[in-house]
Coordinates of C-alpha atoms in Angstrom, one line a residue:
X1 CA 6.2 233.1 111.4
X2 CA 4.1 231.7 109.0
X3 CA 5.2 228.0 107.9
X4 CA 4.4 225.6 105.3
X5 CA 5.4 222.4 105.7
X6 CA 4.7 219.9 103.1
X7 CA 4.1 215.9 104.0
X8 CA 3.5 217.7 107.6
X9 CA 0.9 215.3 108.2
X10 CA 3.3 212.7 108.1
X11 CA 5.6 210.9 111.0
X12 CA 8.3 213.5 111.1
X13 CA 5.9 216.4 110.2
X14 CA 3.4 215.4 112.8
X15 CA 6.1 216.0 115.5
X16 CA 7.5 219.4 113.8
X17 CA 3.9 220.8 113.4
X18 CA 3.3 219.8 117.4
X19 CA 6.8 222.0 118.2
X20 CA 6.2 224.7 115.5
X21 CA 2.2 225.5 116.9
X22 CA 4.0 225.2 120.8
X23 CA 6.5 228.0 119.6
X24 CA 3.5 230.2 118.7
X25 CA 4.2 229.8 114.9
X26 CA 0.8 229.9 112.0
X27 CA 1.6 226.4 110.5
X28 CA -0.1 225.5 106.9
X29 CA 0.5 221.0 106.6
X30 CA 0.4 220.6 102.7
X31 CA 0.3 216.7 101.8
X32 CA -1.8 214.3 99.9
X33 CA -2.6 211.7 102.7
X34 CA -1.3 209.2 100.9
X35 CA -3.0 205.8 101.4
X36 CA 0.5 203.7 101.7
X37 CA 1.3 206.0 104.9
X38 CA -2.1 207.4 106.4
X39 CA -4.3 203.7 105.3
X40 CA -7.8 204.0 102.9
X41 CA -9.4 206.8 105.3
X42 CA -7.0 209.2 106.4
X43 CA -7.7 210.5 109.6
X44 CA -7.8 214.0 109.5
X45 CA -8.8 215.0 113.1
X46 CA -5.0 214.4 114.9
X47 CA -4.6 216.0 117.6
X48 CA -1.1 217.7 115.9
X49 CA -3.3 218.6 112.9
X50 CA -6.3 220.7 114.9
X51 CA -4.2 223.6 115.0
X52 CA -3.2 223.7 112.0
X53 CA -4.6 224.9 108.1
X54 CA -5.0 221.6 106.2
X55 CA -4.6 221.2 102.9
X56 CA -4.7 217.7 100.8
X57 CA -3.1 217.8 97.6
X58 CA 0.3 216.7 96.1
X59 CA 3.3 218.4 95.8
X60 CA 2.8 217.3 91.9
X61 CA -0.1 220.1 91.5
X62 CA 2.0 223.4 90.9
X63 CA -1.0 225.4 91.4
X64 CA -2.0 224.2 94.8
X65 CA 1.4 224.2 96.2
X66 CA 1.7 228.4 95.0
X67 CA -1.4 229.1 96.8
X68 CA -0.7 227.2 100.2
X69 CA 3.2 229.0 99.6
X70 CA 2.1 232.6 98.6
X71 CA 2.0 234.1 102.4
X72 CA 4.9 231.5 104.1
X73 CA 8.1 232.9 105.4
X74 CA 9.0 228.9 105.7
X75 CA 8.6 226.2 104.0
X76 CA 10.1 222.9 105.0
X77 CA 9.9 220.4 102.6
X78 CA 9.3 217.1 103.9
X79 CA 6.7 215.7 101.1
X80 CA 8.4 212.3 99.6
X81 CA 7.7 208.8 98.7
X82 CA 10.7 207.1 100.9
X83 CA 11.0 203.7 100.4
X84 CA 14.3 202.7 99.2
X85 CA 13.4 198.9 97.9
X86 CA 10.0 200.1 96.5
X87 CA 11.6 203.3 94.6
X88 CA 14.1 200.5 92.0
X89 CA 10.7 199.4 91.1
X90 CA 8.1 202.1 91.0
X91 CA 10.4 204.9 89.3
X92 CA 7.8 207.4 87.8
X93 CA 6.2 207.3 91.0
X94 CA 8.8 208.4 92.9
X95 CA 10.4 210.2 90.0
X96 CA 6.9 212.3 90.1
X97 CA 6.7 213.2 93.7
X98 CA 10.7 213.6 94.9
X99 CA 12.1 215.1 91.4
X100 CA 8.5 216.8 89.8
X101 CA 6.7 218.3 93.1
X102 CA 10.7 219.7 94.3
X103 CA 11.2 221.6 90.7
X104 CA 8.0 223.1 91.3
X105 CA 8.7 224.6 94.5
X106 CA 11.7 225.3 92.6
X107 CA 10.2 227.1 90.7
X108 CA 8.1 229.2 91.9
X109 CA 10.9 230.8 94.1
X110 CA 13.2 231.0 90.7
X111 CA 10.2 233.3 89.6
X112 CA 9.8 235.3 93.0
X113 CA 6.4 234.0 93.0
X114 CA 6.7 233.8 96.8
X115 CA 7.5 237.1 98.1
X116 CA 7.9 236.5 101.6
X117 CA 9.6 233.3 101.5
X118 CA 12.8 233.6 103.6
X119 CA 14.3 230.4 104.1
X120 CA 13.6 227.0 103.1
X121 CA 14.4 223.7 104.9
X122 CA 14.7 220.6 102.7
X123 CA 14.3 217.4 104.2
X124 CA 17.6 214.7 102.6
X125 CA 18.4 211.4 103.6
X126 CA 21.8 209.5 104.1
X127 CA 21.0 207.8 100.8
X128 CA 22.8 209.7 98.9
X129 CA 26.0 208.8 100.1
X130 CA 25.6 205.1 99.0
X131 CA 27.8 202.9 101.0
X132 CA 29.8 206.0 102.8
X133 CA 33.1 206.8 103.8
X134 CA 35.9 203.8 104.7
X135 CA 39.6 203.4 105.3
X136 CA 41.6 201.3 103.4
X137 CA 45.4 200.3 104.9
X138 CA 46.7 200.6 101.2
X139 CA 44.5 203.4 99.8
X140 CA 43.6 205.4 102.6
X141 CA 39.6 206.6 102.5
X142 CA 37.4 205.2 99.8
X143 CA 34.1 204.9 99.1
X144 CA 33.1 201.4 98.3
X145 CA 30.9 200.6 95.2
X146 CA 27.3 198.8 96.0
X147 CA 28.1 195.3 97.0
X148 CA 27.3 192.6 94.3
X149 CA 24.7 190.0 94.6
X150 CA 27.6 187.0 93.6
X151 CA 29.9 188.2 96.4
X152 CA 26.9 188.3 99.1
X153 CA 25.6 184.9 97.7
X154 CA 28.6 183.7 99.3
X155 CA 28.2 185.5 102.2
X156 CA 30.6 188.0 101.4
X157 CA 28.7 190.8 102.7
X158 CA 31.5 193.6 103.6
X159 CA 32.2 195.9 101.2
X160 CA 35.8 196.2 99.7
X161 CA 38.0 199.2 98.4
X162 CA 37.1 200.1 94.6
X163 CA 40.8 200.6 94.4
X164 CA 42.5 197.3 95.5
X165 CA 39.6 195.2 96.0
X166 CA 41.5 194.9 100.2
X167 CA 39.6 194.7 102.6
X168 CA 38.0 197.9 104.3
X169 CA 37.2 199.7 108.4
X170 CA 34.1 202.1 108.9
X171 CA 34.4 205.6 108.9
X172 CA 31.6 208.0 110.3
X173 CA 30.3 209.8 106.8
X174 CA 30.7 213.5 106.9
X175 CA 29.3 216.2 104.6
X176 CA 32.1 216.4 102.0
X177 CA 32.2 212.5 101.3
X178 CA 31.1 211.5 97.5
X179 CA 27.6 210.9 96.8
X180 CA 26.6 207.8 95.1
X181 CA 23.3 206.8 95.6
X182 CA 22.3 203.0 95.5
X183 CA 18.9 203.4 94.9
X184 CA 16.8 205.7 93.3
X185 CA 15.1 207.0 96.3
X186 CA 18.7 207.9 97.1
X187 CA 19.0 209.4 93.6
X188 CA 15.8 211.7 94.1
X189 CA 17.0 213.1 97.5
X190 CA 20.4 213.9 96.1
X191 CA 18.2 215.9 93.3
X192 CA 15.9 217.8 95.9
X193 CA 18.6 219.0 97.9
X194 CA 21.0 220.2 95.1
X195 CA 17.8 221.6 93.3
X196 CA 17.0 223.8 96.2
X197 CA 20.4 225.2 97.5
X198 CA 21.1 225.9 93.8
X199 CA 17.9 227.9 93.2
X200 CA 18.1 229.3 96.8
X201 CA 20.9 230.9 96.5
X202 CA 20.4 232.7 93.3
X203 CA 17.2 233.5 94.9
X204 CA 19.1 235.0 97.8
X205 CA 17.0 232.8 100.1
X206 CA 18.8 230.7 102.8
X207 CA 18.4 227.1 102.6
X208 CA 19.2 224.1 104.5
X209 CA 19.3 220.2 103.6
X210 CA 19.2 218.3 106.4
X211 CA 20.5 214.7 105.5
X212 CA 18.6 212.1 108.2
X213 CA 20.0 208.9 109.4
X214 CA 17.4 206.5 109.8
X215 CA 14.4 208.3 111.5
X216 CA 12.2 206.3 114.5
X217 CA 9.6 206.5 117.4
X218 CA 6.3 206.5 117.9
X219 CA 3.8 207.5 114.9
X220 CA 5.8 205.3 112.4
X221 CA 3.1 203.3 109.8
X222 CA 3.3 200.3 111.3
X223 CA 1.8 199.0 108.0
X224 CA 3.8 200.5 105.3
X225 CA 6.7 198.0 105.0
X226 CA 9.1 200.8 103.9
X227 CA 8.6 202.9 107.0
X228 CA 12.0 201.3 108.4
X229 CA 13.1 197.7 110.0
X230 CA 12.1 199.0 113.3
X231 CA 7.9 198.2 112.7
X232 CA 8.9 194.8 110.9
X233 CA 10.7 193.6 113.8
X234 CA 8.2 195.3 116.0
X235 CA 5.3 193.2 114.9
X236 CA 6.6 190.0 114.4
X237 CA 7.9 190.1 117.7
X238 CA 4.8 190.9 119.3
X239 CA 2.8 188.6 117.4
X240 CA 5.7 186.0 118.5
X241 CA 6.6 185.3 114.8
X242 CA 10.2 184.7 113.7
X243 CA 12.2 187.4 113.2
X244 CA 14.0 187.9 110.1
X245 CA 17.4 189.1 110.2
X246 CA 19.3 189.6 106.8
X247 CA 22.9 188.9 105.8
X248 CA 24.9 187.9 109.0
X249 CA 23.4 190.2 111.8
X250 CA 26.3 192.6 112.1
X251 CA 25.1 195.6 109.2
X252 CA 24.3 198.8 111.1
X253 CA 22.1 201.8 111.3
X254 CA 22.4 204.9 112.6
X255 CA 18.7 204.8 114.6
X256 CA 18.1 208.7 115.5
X257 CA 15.0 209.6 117.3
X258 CA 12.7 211.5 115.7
X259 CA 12.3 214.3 118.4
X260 CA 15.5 215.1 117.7
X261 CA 15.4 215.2 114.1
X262 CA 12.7 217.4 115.1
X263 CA 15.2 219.6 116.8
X264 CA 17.2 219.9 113.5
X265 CA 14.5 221.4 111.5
X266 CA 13.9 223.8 114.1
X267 CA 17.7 224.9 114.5
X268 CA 17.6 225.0 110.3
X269 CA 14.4 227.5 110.8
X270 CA 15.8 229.4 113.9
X271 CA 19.3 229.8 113.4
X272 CA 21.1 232.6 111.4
X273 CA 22.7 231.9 108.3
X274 CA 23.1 233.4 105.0
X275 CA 24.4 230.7 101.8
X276 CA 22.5 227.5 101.7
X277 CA 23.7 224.6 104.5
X278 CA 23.9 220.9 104.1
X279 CA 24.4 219.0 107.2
X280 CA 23.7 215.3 108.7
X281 CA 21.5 214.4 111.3
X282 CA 21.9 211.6 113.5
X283 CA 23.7 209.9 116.4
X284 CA 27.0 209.2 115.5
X285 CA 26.4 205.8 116.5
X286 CA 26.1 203.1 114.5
X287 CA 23.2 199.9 115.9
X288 CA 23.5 196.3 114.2
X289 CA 20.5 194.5 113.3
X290 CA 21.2 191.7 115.0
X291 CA 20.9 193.3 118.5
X292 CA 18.0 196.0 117.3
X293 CA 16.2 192.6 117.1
X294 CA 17.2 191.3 120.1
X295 CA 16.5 194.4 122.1
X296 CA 12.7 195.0 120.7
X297 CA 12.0 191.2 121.0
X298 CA 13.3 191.0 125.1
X299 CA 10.5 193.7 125.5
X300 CA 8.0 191.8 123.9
X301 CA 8.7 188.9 126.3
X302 CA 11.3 187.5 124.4
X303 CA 8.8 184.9 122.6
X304 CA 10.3 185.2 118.8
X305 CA 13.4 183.4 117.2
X306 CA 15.7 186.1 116.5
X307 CA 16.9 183.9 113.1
X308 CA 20.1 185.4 111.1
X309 CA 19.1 184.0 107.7
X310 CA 22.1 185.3 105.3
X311 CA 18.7 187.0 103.0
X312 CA 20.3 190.4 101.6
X313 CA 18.7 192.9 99.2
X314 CA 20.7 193.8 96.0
X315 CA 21.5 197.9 96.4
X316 CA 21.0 197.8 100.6
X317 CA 24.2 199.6 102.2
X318 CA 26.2 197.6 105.1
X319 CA 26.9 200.3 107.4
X320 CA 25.3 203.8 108.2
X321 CA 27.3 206.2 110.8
X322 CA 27.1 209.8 110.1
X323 CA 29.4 212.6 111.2
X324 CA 27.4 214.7 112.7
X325 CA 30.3 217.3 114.1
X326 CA 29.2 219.8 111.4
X327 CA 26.0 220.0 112.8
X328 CA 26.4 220.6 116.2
X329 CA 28.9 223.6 115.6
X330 CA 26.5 225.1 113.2
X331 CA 22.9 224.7 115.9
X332 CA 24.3 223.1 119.0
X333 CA 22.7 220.3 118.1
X334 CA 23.2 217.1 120.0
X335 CA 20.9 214.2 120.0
X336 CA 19.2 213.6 123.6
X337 CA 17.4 210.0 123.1
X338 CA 19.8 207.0 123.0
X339 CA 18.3 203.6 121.3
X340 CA 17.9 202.1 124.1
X341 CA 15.5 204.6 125.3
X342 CA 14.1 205.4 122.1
X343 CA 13.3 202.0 121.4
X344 CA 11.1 201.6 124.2
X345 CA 9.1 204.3 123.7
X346 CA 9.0 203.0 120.2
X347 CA 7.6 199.6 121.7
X348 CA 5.4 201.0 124.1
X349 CA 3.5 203.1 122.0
X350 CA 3.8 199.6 119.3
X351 CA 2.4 197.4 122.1
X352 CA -0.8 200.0 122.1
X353 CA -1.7 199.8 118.3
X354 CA -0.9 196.3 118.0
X355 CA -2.9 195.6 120.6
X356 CA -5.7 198.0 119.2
X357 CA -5.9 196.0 116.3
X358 CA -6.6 192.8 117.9
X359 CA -10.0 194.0 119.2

C-alpha cells in the first residue's frame, strides 16, 4: 500500500517507516524536521529515511500535506509538538501544529479530496485522561482532579476522590474512563483524535486512535528535554551528575517500548475493521521513578546520587497504568519488551551517543 506518515522522520516514525518499507509497503515521511527534535542540521540521510520519499514541510501548510496525501491509501498521523510542560507555556505553538495541521487533514478527507484514502491511524497519548481511573472505599471509581500545588507543597502528593476528598487505590485506565486533560498537550491530542474518528466516519473511512503510554528506546532526542524522563536521567547518570527525582520517588509510568508501539500502528493498518477504534497502548504495568532511576544509574556504574527531592510540577499526573485488554482482543497485541530489557537497550545505545559527543 501506499502510506503517508507524517512526523515519520521522528522517534516513533523512524521505527514504523523501518517495518512499513520491510513489509514491502511505498512509504511517503511528511515532517518539518523540527530543530527541538532533529538539532540545527537535520540529518536527512538515515538509514530508515533512504527508502523512503521525503518531504519537509509542516502539517500547518494545507497545500503540501494534499499533495504528499493525494495517492495514499494510509496515512498515520504522528506529526505533533509533545511536550507536556512546554505546551502550558507555548500555546499557539502547539495549538498550530496539534489542533491547525489535524483540521487540515480533516479536511481534506471531509471534501473527498483524497480519493484513495482508506484508513487513517492517529497517533493519541494517555494525556487525555488526566489523572485516570481510581477506587474510592466510599465512592467507588473516580477520577481525581489535578493535584494542587498547596497540597504537594506539603508533600501531599496522592491524589484524593473529587467526591469525599478520602483517600484513593490505582486503577489500570481503560478506554471508557473520563477525559480530562491536565495540560494542553493533553488537550490537543484529545482534539486530534475526536476530530478524526468524527470526520472518518462520516467519510466512511476507518480510523484508529491509538492512545500511547509513555513511549522509549533507542532514537529518543537526547537533547530535547521534553522527549521523556528516561534521557534526563540517562545523561546525568552517565556524566555522574545527581539525579533528580521529583515528589517522593513513588509516581509511576507506564514505560512501553517503542517497537511495540510500533506493532500497534501496524495492527491499526493491517487489521479489519469498519467504525473508527480508540484503544491504549502500553504495558499494563506501571514503573516508579524512583527505581527507573536507580535501574539506568546501576548500568552506568552506579556513580550518581539518586536524590528524591520533593520538586513537583503543577498539572504532572501521579500514576500512569493503562488497560490495555481492549487492545489485545481487537490485534492480538501484547507488548514483548519488559523495562528491564528495554532499558538497557535504551542505555546501550545512550552510552554510544553520549560517548560520541565527548570526542
Amino acid at each position: 500500500m501506499k502510506v503517508l506518515v507524517t512526523g515519520g522522520a521522528g522517534f516513533i516514525g523512524s521505527y514504523l517507516c523501518e517495518e512499513l518499507i520491510a513489509a514491502g509497503h511505498d512509504v511517503t515521511v511528511f515532517d518539518s524536521f523540527h530543530a527541538q527534535i532533529h538539532g540545527s542540521q537535520p540529518c536527512f540521510d538515515r538509514p530508515w529515511l533512504k527508502p523512503c520519499e521525503v518531504i519537509r514541510e509542516s502539517v500547518e501548510n494545507r497545500d503540501a500535506l494534499y499533495s504528499a496525501a493525494i495517492s495514499a491509501e494510509v496515512v498515520v498521523h504522528l506529526a505533533a509538538e509533545t511536550g507536556t510542560g512546554q505546551s502550558m507555556q507555548e500555546v499557539s505553538r502547539y495549538s498550530s501544529v496539534n489542533l491547525v495541521g489535524t483540521t487540515n487533514l480533516a479536511h481534506l478527507i471531509a471534501n473527498k479530496s483524497l480519493p484513495n484514502l482508506k484508513r487513517v491511524v492517529i497517533a493519541s497519548s494517555r494525556a487525555i485522561y488526566g489523572e485516570g481511573k481510581y477506587n474510592c472505599a466510599n465512592d467507588g471509581v473516580v477520577y481525581p482532579k489535578p493535584r494542587s500545588a498547596e497540597r504537594m507543597l506539603k508533600g501531599q502528593f496522592d491524589p484524593v476522590c473529587p467526591m469525599c476528598g478520602g483517600e484513593v487505590e490505582l486503577a489500570p485506565t481503560d478506554e471508557t474512563s473520563l477525559k480530562q486533560p491536565s495540560s494542553f498537550y493533553g488537550l490537543s491530542k484529545q482534539f486530534q483524535e475526536d476530530c478524526l474518528t468524527l470526520i472518518c466516519d462520516a467519510a466512511g473511512i476507518s480510523c484508529a486512535a491509538l492512545r500511547f503510554q509513555n513511549v522509549y528506546g533507542p532514537r529518543q532526542s537526547l537533547n530535547n528535554p521534553y522527549t521523556g524522563v528516561l534521557t534526563v536521567f540517562a545523561r546525568n547518570a552517565f556524566h555522574g551528575r545527581r539525579i533528580n527525582v521529583f515528589e517522593d520517588g513513588k509516581e509511576s509510568r507506564d514505560f512501553v517500548y517503542v517497537t511495540d508501539v510500533v506493532a500497534a500502528i501496524v495492527g491499526a493498518i493491517s487489521f479489519s475493521y469498519q467504525s473508527s477504534l480508540v484503544l491504549n497502548v502500553g504495558t499494563g504495568v506501571g514503573v516508579p521513578l524512583k527505581q527507573l532511576a536507580e535501574m539506568i544509574n546501576l548500568y552506568y556504574g552506579g556513580k550518581s546520587d539518586v536524590y528524591v527531592s520533593g520538586d513537583f510540577r503543577v498539572g504532572d499526573i501521579r500514576h500512569n497504568v493503562a488497560d490495555i485488554a481492549a487492545i489485545g482482543r481487537a490485534f492480538g497485541y501484547s507488548p514483548k519488551i519488559a523495562v528491564d530489557e528495554g532499558v538497557g537497550r535504551f542505555c546501550d545505545w545512550a552510552r554510544a551517543e553520549l560517548e560520541a559527543e565527548l570526542q
